Amino acid sequence: MPRHVAIIMDGNGRWASRRLMPRSMGHKAGVDALVRTVEACARRGIPYLTVFAFSSENWQRPQEEVSGLMSLVLSTVGHHLGELARKGVRVRIVGDRTAVSDKVNEAWTRAEQATQHNQGLTLTVAFNYGGRWDVVQACRRALAAGVRPEDLDEAAVARHLSLSYAPDPDLLIRTGGEMRISNFLLWQSAYTELHFTDCLWPDFNEVELDRALQSYARRDRRFGRVSEAGSAVREA
Ligand code: FPP
């Protein structure tokens, strides 16, 4: 079982268009899929789940869609925070919060504070997040903390990344059929196993999750080394 699963929740817009519904309905259905997935991961004992809810590039969407996504944060925190908190979920937000409205920041702070002592699954919501942004802010913070440029090594950068509290993701799932990372956890996914599915995010369910977990279980994770099977063949 992976300790950390990351998900790029793609396909909300297409899910809605196929039903002749506005894209906002796809995002709303995406929230339900997210809540289902958090519960399913918690039931399977997965300690960390990280989801890409709003990328640094998503500001370029039509203004109406952006403000719809911001309102969705407020209603999601309003409707689901109590239930997630009762289930022991700890919520954390990563991303550049300086560009996000006070209202949305307050909702995120409320979610973090209300769940900060919870011991169950840690749900990290990447919001106004970009992998390149994360590496730059980590370097800046390391230098500001007094690390000299000549001492800035991988460990120093990793200590200042926004997900420094979690192990690197073991499995990254992307729904919606595209096969790319789209500036998600660039540094942290150096050795992450990737799973792509055509399933649109609002349709994601336990069957799809188990498919991804089964695919992960079959992988031979070598982290740049020779596999045990490979070395046995060499020795034989
Ligand atoms: C990608 O689908 C999805 C997003 C940009 C938003 C993801 C957000 C959610 C699932 C809602 C949960 C977030 C909150 C409020 C916590 P798309 O719009 O790119 O779909 P498309 O590729 O079919 O157009």
PDB file of C-alpha atoms and ligand atoms in Angstrom:
ATOM      1  CA  MET A   1       0.000   0.000   0.000  1.00  0.00           C
ATOM      2  CA  PRO A   2       1.424   3.431  -0.858  1.00  0.00           C
ATOM      3  CA  ARG A   3       2.001   5.805   2.061  1.00  0.00           C
ATOM      4  CA  HIS A   4       1.337   8.864  -0.048  1.00  0.00           C
ATOM      5  CA  VAL A   5      -1.046   9.097  -3.008  1.00  0.00           C
ATOM      6  CA  ALA A   6      -1.208  12.267  -5.109  1.00  0.00           C
ATOM      7  CA  ILE A   7      -4.016  12.983  -7.571  1.00  0.00           C
ATOM      8  CA  ILE A   8      -4.440  15.353 -10.514  1.00  0.00           C
ATOM      9  CA  MET A   9      -8.223  15.579 -10.604  1.00  0.00           C
ATOM     10  CA  ASP A  10      -8.831  16.237 -14.294  1.00  0.00           C
ATOM     11  CA  GLY A  11     -11.936  15.968 -16.464  1.00  0.00           C
ATOM     12  CA  ASN A  12     -14.574  17.921 -14.539  1.00  0.00           C
ATOM     13  CA  GLY A  13     -15.327  20.193 -17.509  1.00  0.00           C
ATOM     14  CA  ARG A  14     -15.736  17.326 -19.960  1.00  0.00           C
ATOM     15  CA  TRP A  15     -17.900  15.386 -17.509  1.00  0.00           C
ATOM     16  CA  ALA A  16     -20.254  18.370 -17.352  1.00  0.00           C
ATOM     17  CA  SER A  17     -20.218  19.122 -21.124  1.00  0.00           C
ATOM     18  CA  ARG A  18     -21.152  15.515 -21.884  1.00  0.00           C
ATOM     19  CA  ARG A  19     -24.243  16.055 -19.764  1.00  0.00           C
ATOM     20  CA  LEU A  20     -24.955  19.449 -21.384  1.00  0.00           C
ATOM     21  CA  MET A  21     -24.305  21.059 -18.014  1.00  0.00           C
ATOM     22  CA  PRO A  22     -22.149  24.082 -17.185  1.00  0.00           C
ATOM     23  CA  ARG A  23     -18.543  23.343 -16.232  1.00  0.00           C
ATOM     24  CA  SER A  24     -19.249  24.516 -12.690  1.00  0.00           C
ATOM     25  CA  MET A  25     -21.460  21.448 -12.221  1.00  0.00           C
ATOM     26  CA  GLY A  26     -18.466  19.281 -13.113  1.00  0.00           C
ATOM     27  CA  HIS A  27     -16.390  20.947 -10.404  1.00  0.00           C
ATOM     28  CA  LYS A  28     -19.235  20.481  -7.931  1.00  0.00           C
ATOM     29  CA  ALA A  29     -19.409  16.773  -8.787  1.00  0.00           C
ATOM     30  CA  GLY A  30     -15.608  16.801  -8.452  1.00  0.00           C
ATOM     31  CA  VAL A  31     -15.929  17.800  -4.808  1.00  0.00           C
ATOM     32  CA  ASP A  32     -18.167  14.762  -4.175  1.00  0.00           C
ATOM     33  CA  ALA A  33     -15.573  12.532  -5.849  1.00  0.00           C
ATOM     34  CA  LEU A  34     -12.901  14.109  -3.657  1.00  0.00           C
ATOM     35  CA  VAL A  35     -14.829  13.463  -0.446  1.00  0.00           C
ATOM     36  CA  ARG A  36     -15.453   9.825  -1.549  1.00  0.00           C
ATOM     37  CA  THR A  37     -11.779   9.384  -2.330  1.00  0.00           C
ATOM     38  CA  VAL A  38     -10.595  10.825   0.985  1.00  0.00           C
ATOM     39  CA  GLU A  39     -12.849   8.365   2.804  1.00  0.00           C
ATOM     40  CA  ALA A  40     -11.777   5.447   0.611  1.00  0.00           C
ATOM     41  CA  CYS A  41      -8.070   6.221   1.162  1.00  0.00           C
ATOM     42  CA  ALA A  42      -8.621   6.584   4.912  1.00  0.00           C
ATOM     43  CA  ARG A  43     -10.380   3.187   4.988  1.00  0.00           C
ATOM     44  CA  ARG A  44      -7.398   1.632   3.226  1.00  0.00           C
ATOM     45  CA  GLY A  45      -4.982   3.070   5.789  1.00  0.00           C
ATOM     46  CA  ILE A  46      -3.238   5.424   3.363  1.00  0.00           C
ATOM     47  CA  PRO A  47      -1.758   8.157   5.580  1.00  0.00           C
ATOM     48  CA  TYR A  48      -1.254  10.942   3.010  1.00  0.00           C
ATOM     49  CA  LEU A  49      -3.423  12.093   0.105  1.00  0.00           C
ATOM     50  CA  THR A  50      -2.495  15.202  -1.870  1.00  0.00           C
ATOM     51  CA  VAL A  51      -4.792  16.653  -4.534  1.00  0.00           C
ATOM     52  CA  PHE A  52      -4.296  19.355  -7.155  1.00  0.00           C
ATOM     53  CA  ALA A  53      -7.347  21.602  -6.755  1.00  0.00           C
ATOM     54  CA  PHE A  54      -6.155  24.831  -8.372  1.00  0.00           C
ATOM     55  CA  SER A  55      -2.910  25.351 -10.275  1.00  0.00           C
ATOM     56  CA  SER A  56      -0.914  28.558 -10.665  1.00  0.00           C
ATOM     57  CA  GLU A  57      -2.019  28.408 -14.319  1.00  0.00           C
ATOM     58  CA  ASN A  58      -5.761  28.074 -13.566  1.00  0.00           C
ATOM     59  CA  TRP A  59      -6.082  31.868 -13.179  1.00  0.00           C
ATOM     60  CA  GLN A  60      -6.048  31.955 -16.976  1.00  0.00           C
ATOM     61  CA  ARG A  61      -9.475  30.305 -17.122  1.00  0.00           C
ATOM     62  CA  PRO A  62     -12.533  32.508 -17.751  1.00  0.00           C
ATOM     63  CA  GLN A  63     -13.137  34.810 -14.800  1.00  0.00           C
ATOM     64  CA  GLU A  64     -16.536  33.226 -14.160  1.00  0.00           C
ATOM     65  CA  GLU A  65     -14.988  29.761 -13.789  1.00  0.00           C
ATOM     66  CA  VAL A  66     -12.239  31.069 -11.477  1.00  0.00           C
ATOM     67  CA  SER A  67     -14.733  32.805  -9.208  1.00  0.00           C
ATOM     68  CA  GLY A  68     -16.932  29.683  -9.299  1.00  0.00           C
ATOM     69  CA  LEU A  69     -13.979  27.593  -8.085  1.00  0.00           C
ATOM     70  CA  MET A  70     -13.297  30.100  -5.300  1.00  0.00           C
ATOM     71  CA  SER A  71     -16.954  29.964  -4.182  1.00  0.00           C
ATOM     72  CA  LEU A  72     -16.730  26.190  -4.292  1.00  0.00           C
ATOM     73  CA  VAL A  73     -13.909  26.333  -1.726  1.00  0.00           C
ATOM     74  CA  LEU A  74     -16.165  28.288   0.624  1.00  0.00           C
ATOM     75  CA  SER A  75     -19.127  25.947   0.206  1.00  0.00           C
ATOM     76  CA  THR A  76     -16.944  22.818   0.394  1.00  0.00           C
ATOM     77  CA  VAL A  77     -15.337  23.908   3.652  1.00  0.00           C
ATOM     78  CA  GLY A  78     -18.781  24.887   4.928  1.00  0.00           C
ATOM     79  CA  HIS A  79     -20.418  21.568   4.017  1.00  0.00           C
ATOM     80  CA  HIS A  80     -17.711  18.953   4.423  1.00  0.00           C
ATOM     81  CA  LEU A  81     -15.262  20.183   7.048  1.00  0.00           C
ATOM     82  CA  GLY A  82     -17.259  18.868  10.034  1.00  0.00           C
ATOM     83  CA  GLU A  83     -17.661  15.419   8.528  1.00  0.00           C
ATOM     84  CA  LEU A  84     -13.985  15.130   7.535  1.00  0.00           C
ATOM     85  CA  ALA A  85     -12.856  16.419  10.927  1.00  0.00           C
ATOM     86  CA  ARG A  86     -15.008  13.799  12.697  1.00  0.00           C
ATOM     87  CA  LYS A  87     -13.362  11.104  10.592  1.00  0.00           C
ATOM     88  CA  GLY A  88      -9.940  12.164  11.894  1.00  0.00           C
ATOM     89  CA  VAL A  89      -8.786  13.790   8.645  1.00  0.00           C
ATOM     90  CA  ARG A  90      -6.147  16.489   8.959  1.00  0.00           C
ATOM     91  CA  VAL A  91      -6.396  19.172   6.260  1.00  0.00           C
ATOM     92  CA  ARG A  92      -3.353  21.088   5.038  1.00  0.00           C
ATOM     93  CA  ILE A  93      -3.106  23.616   2.229  1.00  0.00           C
ATOM     94  CA  VAL A  94      -0.033  24.166   0.054  1.00  0.00           C
ATOM     95  CA  GLY A  95       0.387  26.890  -2.543  1.00  0.00           C
ATOM     96  CA  ASP A  96       0.898  30.620  -2.891  1.00  0.00           C
ATOM     97  CA  ARG A  97      -1.744  32.155  -0.646  1.00  0.00           C
ATOM     98  CA  THR A  98      -0.721  35.763  -1.298  1.00  0.00           C
ATOM     99  CA  ALA A  99      -2.803  35.914  -4.511  1.00  0.00           C
ATOM    100  CA  VAL A 100      -5.877  34.283  -2.979  1.00  0.00           C
ATOM    101  CA  SER A 101      -8.721  36.373  -1.528  1.00  0.00           C
ATOM    102  CA  ASP A 102      -9.023  36.884   2.247  1.00  0.00           C
ATOM    103  CA  LYS A 103     -12.311  34.980   2.286  1.00  0.00           C
ATOM    104  CA  VAL A 104     -10.818  31.898   0.668  1.00  0.00           C
ATOM    105  CA  ASN A 105      -7.693  32.109   2.850  1.00  0.00           C
ATOM    106  CA  GLU A 106      -9.875  32.333   5.943  1.00  0.00           C
ATOM    107  CA  ALA A 107     -11.784  29.205   4.891  1.00  0.00           C
ATOM    108  CA  TRP A 108      -8.524  27.308   4.370  1.00  0.00           C
ATOM    109  CA  THR A 109      -7.144  28.514   7.706  1.00  0.00           C
ATOM    110  CA  ARG A 110     -10.353  27.380   9.395  1.00  0.00           C
ATOM    111  CA  ALA A 111     -10.010  23.931   7.800  1.00  0.00           C
ATOM    112  CA  GLU A 112      -6.379  23.652   8.890  1.00  0.00           C
ATOM    113  CA  GLN A 113      -6.996  24.851  12.433  1.00  0.00           C
ATOM    114  CA  ALA A 114     -10.095  22.728  13.005  1.00  0.00           C
ATOM    115  CA  THR A 115      -8.215  19.562  12.054  1.00  0.00           C
ATOM    116  CA  GLN A 116      -4.670  20.290  13.220  1.00  0.00           C
ATOM    117  CA  HIS A 117      -4.712  17.711  16.039  1.00  0.00           C
ATOM    118  CA  ASN A 118      -6.291  14.951  13.981  1.00  0.00           C
ATOM    119  CA  GLN A 119      -4.275  11.766  13.623  1.00  0.00           C
ATOM    120  CA  GLY A 120      -5.946  10.146  10.616  1.00  0.00           C
ATOM    121  CA  LEU A 121      -5.287  10.701   6.934  1.00  0.00           C
ATOM    122  CA  THR A 122      -3.550  13.979   6.055  1.00  0.00           C
ATOM    123  CA  LEU A 123      -5.365  15.570   3.119  1.00  0.00           C
ATOM    124  CA  THR A 124      -3.209  18.183   1.439  1.00  0.00           C
ATOM    125  CA  VAL A 125      -5.015  20.466  -0.974  1.00  0.00           C
ATOM    126  CA  ALA A 126      -2.671  22.109  -3.473  1.00  0.00           C
ATOM    127  CA  PHE A 127      -4.306  25.440  -4.193  1.00  0.00           C
ATOM    128  CA  ASN A 128      -2.707  28.125  -6.347  1.00  0.00           C
ATOM    129  CA  TYR A 129       0.151  25.650  -6.398  1.00  0.00           C
ATOM    130  CA  GLY A 130       2.842  25.009  -8.992  1.00  0.00           C
ATOM    131  CA  GLY A 131       5.818  22.669  -8.692  1.00  0.00           C
ATOM    132  CA  ARG A 132       8.212  25.316 -10.006  1.00  0.00           C
ATOM    133  CA  TRP A 133       6.812  27.876  -7.574  1.00  0.00           C
ATOM    134  CA  ASP A 134       7.424  25.393  -4.754  1.00  0.00           C
ATOM    135  CA  VAL A 135      11.097  24.875  -5.653  1.00  0.00           C
ATOM    136  CA  VAL A 136      11.687  28.643  -5.948  1.00  0.00           C
ATOM    137  CA  GLN A 137       9.977  29.426  -2.634  1.00  0.00           C
ATOM    138  CA  ALA A 138      11.937  26.619  -0.942  1.00  0.00           C
ATOM    139  CA  CYS A 139      15.270  28.032  -2.187  1.00  0.00           C
ATOM    140  CA  ARG A 140      14.285  31.524  -1.110  1.00  0.00           C
ATOM    141  CA  ARG A 141      13.249  30.365   2.346  1.00  0.00           C
ATOM    142  CA  ALA A 142      16.415  28.316   2.774  1.00  0.00           C
ATOM    143  CA  LEU A 143      18.579  31.324   1.871  1.00  0.00           C
ATOM    144  CA  ALA A 144      16.513  33.587   4.131  1.00  0.00           C
ATOM    145  CA  ALA A 145      17.026  31.080   6.963  1.00  0.00           C
ATOM    146  CA  GLY A 146      20.766  31.600   6.620  1.00  0.00           C
ATOM    147  CA  VAL A 147      21.777  28.667   4.392  1.00  0.00           C
ATOM    148  CA  ARG A 148      24.799  29.882   2.385  1.00  0.00           C
ATOM    149  CA  PRO A 149      24.494  29.417  -1.391  1.00  0.00           C
ATOM    150  CA  GLU A 150      27.410  26.948  -1.363  1.00  0.00           C
ATOM    151  CA  ASP A 151      25.585  24.893   1.316  1.00  0.00           C
ATOM    152  CA  LEU A 152      22.268  24.822  -0.541  1.00  0.00           C
ATOM    153  CA  ASP A 153      21.963  21.094  -1.234  1.00  0.00           C
ATOM    154  CA  GLU A 154      19.044  18.746  -1.952  1.00  0.00           C
ATOM    155  CA  ALA A 155      18.327  18.188   1.740  1.00  0.00           C
ATOM    156  CA  ALA A 156      18.183  21.950   2.404  1.00  0.00           C
ATOM    157  CA  VAL A 157      15.765  22.499  -0.487  1.00  0.00           C
ATOM    158  CA  ALA A 158      13.619  19.497   0.559  1.00  0.00           C
ATOM    159  CA  ARG A 159      13.379  20.821   4.134  1.00  0.00           C
ATOM    160  CA  HIS A 160      11.791  24.035   2.845  1.00  0.00           C
ATOM    161  CA  LEU A 161       9.391  22.580   0.286  1.00  0.00           C
ATOM    162  CA  SER A 162       5.755  23.093   1.155  1.00  0.00           C
ATOM    163  CA  LEU A 163       5.172  19.343   1.636  1.00  0.00           C
ATOM    164  CA  SER A 164       8.215  18.799   3.858  1.00  0.00           C
ATOM    165  CA  TYR A 165       5.967  17.133   6.469  1.00  0.00           C
ATOM    166  CA  ALA A 166       5.050  14.256   4.146  1.00  0.00           C
ATOM    167  CA  PRO A 167       7.047  11.483   2.487  1.00  0.00           C
ATOM    168  CA  ASP A 168       7.401  11.865  -1.284  1.00  0.00           C
ATOM    169  CA  PRO A 169       4.342  10.505  -3.122  1.00  0.00           C
ATOM    170  CA  ASP A 170       4.595   6.813  -3.976  1.00  0.00           C
ATOM    171  CA  LEU A 171       1.769   6.937  -6.500  1.00  0.00           C
ATOM    172  CA  LEU A 172       0.491   9.784  -8.647  1.00  0.00           C
ATOM    173  CA  ILE A 173      -2.885   9.271 -10.307  1.00  0.00           C
ATOM    174  CA  ARG A 174      -4.111  11.512 -13.107  1.00  0.00           C
ATOM    175  CA  THR A 175      -7.676  11.166 -14.296  1.00  0.00           C
ATOM    176  CA  GLY A 176      -9.122  12.573 -17.514  1.00  0.00           C
ATOM    177  CA  GLY A 177      -6.877  10.826 -20.047  1.00  0.00           C
ATOM    178  CA  GLU A 178      -3.986  13.301 -20.325  1.00  0.00           C
ATOM    179  CA  MET A 179      -0.539  11.903 -19.639  1.00  0.00           C
ATOM    180  CA  ARG A 180       1.456  14.710 -18.102  1.00  0.00           C
ATOM    181  CA  ILE A 181       2.437  16.111 -14.703  1.00  0.00           C
ATOM    182  CA  SER A 182       1.286  19.703 -15.432  1.00  0.00           C
ATOM    183  CA  ASN A 183       3.646  21.363 -12.928  1.00  0.00           C
ATOM    184  CA  PHE A 184       2.312  19.380  -9.969  1.00  0.00           C
ATOM    185  CA  LEU A 185       4.782  17.920  -7.427  1.00  0.00           C
ATOM    186  CA  LEU A 186       7.847  18.244  -9.655  1.00  0.00           C
ATOM    187  CA  TRP A 187      10.564  17.789  -7.040  1.00  0.00           C
ATOM    188  CA  GLN A 188       8.658  15.302  -4.917  1.00  0.00           C
ATOM    189  CA  SER A 189       7.662  12.997  -7.789  1.00  0.00           C
ATOM    190  CA  ALA A 190      11.208  12.177  -8.929  1.00  0.00           C
ATOM    191  CA  TYR A 191      10.630   8.456  -8.174  1.00  0.00           C
ATOM    192  CA  THR A 192       6.837   8.386  -7.995  1.00  0.00           C
ATOM    193  CA  GLU A 193       4.945   5.689  -9.878  1.00  0.00           C
ATOM    194  CA  LEU A 194       2.491   7.209 -12.354  1.00  0.00           C
ATOM    195  CA  HIS A 195      -1.004   5.941 -13.113  1.00  0.00           C
ATOM    196  CA  PHE A 196      -3.095   7.511 -15.869  1.00  0.00           C
ATOM    197  CA  THR A 197      -6.753   6.724 -16.393  1.00  0.00           C
ATOM    198  CA  ASP A 198      -9.366   7.923 -18.893  1.00  0.00           C
ATOM    199  CA  CYS A 199     -11.929   8.038 -16.088  1.00  0.00           C
ATOM    200  CA  LEU A 200     -13.144  11.635 -15.658  1.00  0.00           C
ATOM    201  CA  TRP A 201     -12.619  12.900 -12.104  1.00  0.00           C
ATOM    202  CA  PRO A 202     -16.331  13.131 -11.089  1.00  0.00           C
ATOM    203  CA  ASP A 203     -16.664   9.424 -12.006  1.00  0.00           C
ATOM    204  CA  PHE A 204     -13.669   8.384  -9.878  1.00  0.00           C
ATOM    205  CA  ASN A 205     -14.658   5.805  -7.278  1.00  0.00           C
ATOM    206  CA  GLU A 206     -13.344   2.935  -5.173  1.00  0.00           C
ATOM    207  CA  VAL A 207     -13.110   0.600  -8.173  1.00  0.00           C
ATOM    208  CA  GLU A 208     -10.869   3.099  -9.987  1.00  0.00           C
ATOM    209  CA  LEU A 209      -8.831   3.689  -6.838  1.00  0.00           C
ATOM    210  CA  ASP A 210      -8.294  -0.043  -6.363  1.00  0.00           C
ATOM    211  CA  ARG A 211      -7.261  -0.371 -10.009  1.00  0.00           C
ATOM    212  CA  ALA A 212      -4.583   2.261  -9.419  1.00  0.00           C
ATOM    213  CA  LEU A 213      -3.478   0.600  -6.171  1.00  0.00           C
ATOM    214  CA  GLN A 214      -3.266  -2.811  -7.869  1.00  0.00           C
ATOM    215  CA  SER A 215      -1.213  -1.336 -10.685  1.00  0.00           C
ATOM    216  CA  TYR A 216       1.075   0.256  -8.068  1.00  0.00           C
ATOM    217  CA  ALA A 217       1.462  -3.054  -6.217  1.00  0.00           C
ATOM    218  CA  ARG A 218       2.799  -4.658  -9.412  1.00  0.00           C
ATOM    219  CA  ARG A 219       5.504  -2.044  -9.942  1.00  0.00           C
ATOM    220  CA  ASP A 220       9.166  -2.826  -9.306  1.00  0.00           C
ATOM    221  CA  ARG A 221      10.411   0.287  -7.520  1.00  0.00           C
ATOM    222  CA  ARG A 222      14.148   0.552  -7.976  1.00  0.00           C
ATOM    223  CA  PHE A 223      14.944   4.202  -7.190  1.00  0.00           C
ATOM    224  CA  GLY A 224      17.757   4.070  -9.745  1.00  0.00           C
ATOM    225  CA  ARG A 225      19.142   0.771  -8.480  1.00  0.00           C
ATOM    226  CA  VAL A 226      19.175  -2.665 -10.137  1.00  0.00           C
ATOM    227  CA  SER A 227      16.098  -4.737  -9.274  1.00  0.00           C
ATOM    228  CA  GLU A 228      16.405  -7.778  -7.023  1.00  0.00           C
ATOM    229  CA  ALA A 229      15.190  -9.917  -9.904  1.00  0.00           C
ATOM    230  CA  GLY A 230      17.790  -8.271 -12.145  1.00  0.00           C
ATOM    231  CA  SER A 231      20.684  -8.887  -9.762  1.00  0.00           C
ATOM    232  CA  ALA A 232      19.581 -12.502  -9.259  1.00  0.00           C
ATOM    233  CA  VAL A 233      19.730 -12.985 -13.037  1.00  0.00           C
ATOM    234  CA  ARG A 234      23.212 -11.459 -13.071  1.00  0.00           C
ATOM    235  CA  GLU A 235      24.413 -13.712 -10.239  1.00  0.00           C
ATOM    236  CA  ALA A 236      22.952 -16.825 -11.862  1.00  0.00           C
TER     237      ALA A 236
HETATM  238  C1  FPP B   1      -9.717  19.920 -13.774  1.00  0.00           C
HETATM  239  O1  FPP B   1     -10.822  19.651 -14.585  1.00  0.00           O
HETATM  240  C2  FPP B   1     -10.140  20.304 -12.465  1.00  0.00           C
HETATM  241  C3  FPP B   1      -9.879  21.508 -11.876  1.00  0.00           C
HETATM  242  C4  FPP B   1      -9.132  22.595 -12.500  1.00  0.00           C
HETATM  243  C5  FPP B   1     -10.389  21.796 -10.555  1.00  0.00           C
HETATM  244  C6  FPP B   1     -10.339  20.663  -9.605  1.00  0.00           C
HETATM  245  C7  FPP B   1     -11.211  20.969  -8.509  1.00  0.00           C
HETATM  246  C8  FPP B   1     -12.058  20.131  -7.928  1.00  0.00           C
HETATM  247  C9  FPP B   1     -12.206  18.686  -8.195  1.00  0.00           C
HETATM  248  C10 FPP B   1     -12.916  20.659  -6.898  1.00  0.00           C
HETATM  249  C11 FPP B   1     -12.314  20.385  -5.556  1.00  0.00           C
HETATM  250  C12 FPP B   1     -11.700  21.551  -5.062  1.00  0.00           C
HETATM  251  C13 FPP B   1     -11.996  22.156  -3.922  1.00  0.00           C
HETATM  252  C14 FPP B   1     -12.902  23.284  -3.929  1.00  0.00           C
HETATM  253  C15 FPP B   1     -11.420  21.717  -2.659  1.00  0.00           C
HETATM  254  P1  FPP B   1     -10.989  20.494 -15.899  1.00  0.00           P
HETATM  255  O2  FPP B   1     -11.863  21.644 -15.594  1.00  0.00           O
HETATM  256  O3  FPP B   1      -9.641  20.867 -16.440  1.00  0.00           O
HETATM  257  O4  FPP B   1     -11.693  19.462 -16.812  1.00  0.00           O
HETATM  258  P2  FPP B   1     -11.551  19.342 -18.403  1.00  0.00           P
HETATM  259  O5  FPP B   1     -10.123  18.930 -18.679  1.00  0.00           O
HETATM  260  O6  FPP B   1     -12.517  18.273 -18.741  1.00  0.00           O
HETATM  261  O7  FPP B   1     -11.911  20.667 -18.973  1.00  0.00           O
END
